[in-house]
Amino acid sequence: ISIVIYAAVSAMGFLTFGSSTAGLILNNYSTKDVLLSFSRFAVGLALIFSYPLLFVGTRDAFLDLFRVPEAKRTNMLLNQLTIVTLAVITVLALYVTDLTFVNSISGAVLGAALIFIYPTLMFRGVVQELGGKATTVQLWESRMCSVIATLGVAIAGVGTRMALKQAAFF
């Protein structure tokens, strides 16, 4: 169902604005529209208040990626990693000044991941844990999840390509 809704909304946006559809669909509308101004403000609030959550998740993901054991995750290490990560983000912010680009990329990648990829991978994991107890329907749904996850990767790729093209990187 979510695939159909996502495809329908995407198609409506494209049919409305054609090839001039901006990476952030709100940019296609008038800046004088009060309701759309509220929507832009809401997107700004979402960016501001999601930053700490995303930052801590990113920092912890780095620690997991480099397989730092929980016992070695001291406050000093967390502070040092926070400073280095913030320095890298600050340098990137000096060069990437268009939040539309940042929002478009995050929407393409994270949106597709949250809608299509993560839920399907979680369901497949649960079915695999069931082993021989999984029903025929669950096994079939698990295979369909692979199709949906692949579609999610494709959607994320198309969205990322469009955001890069819009920003003239591609």
PDB file of C-alpha atoms in Angstrom, residues 36 143 152:
ATOM      1  CA  LEU A  36       3.281  26.784   2.101  1.00  0.00           C
ATOM      2  CA  ARG A 143      10.515 -13.006  -0.558  1.00  0.00           C
ATOM      3  CA  GLY A 152      13.383   1.164  -2.163  1.00  0.00           C
TER       4      GLY A 152
END
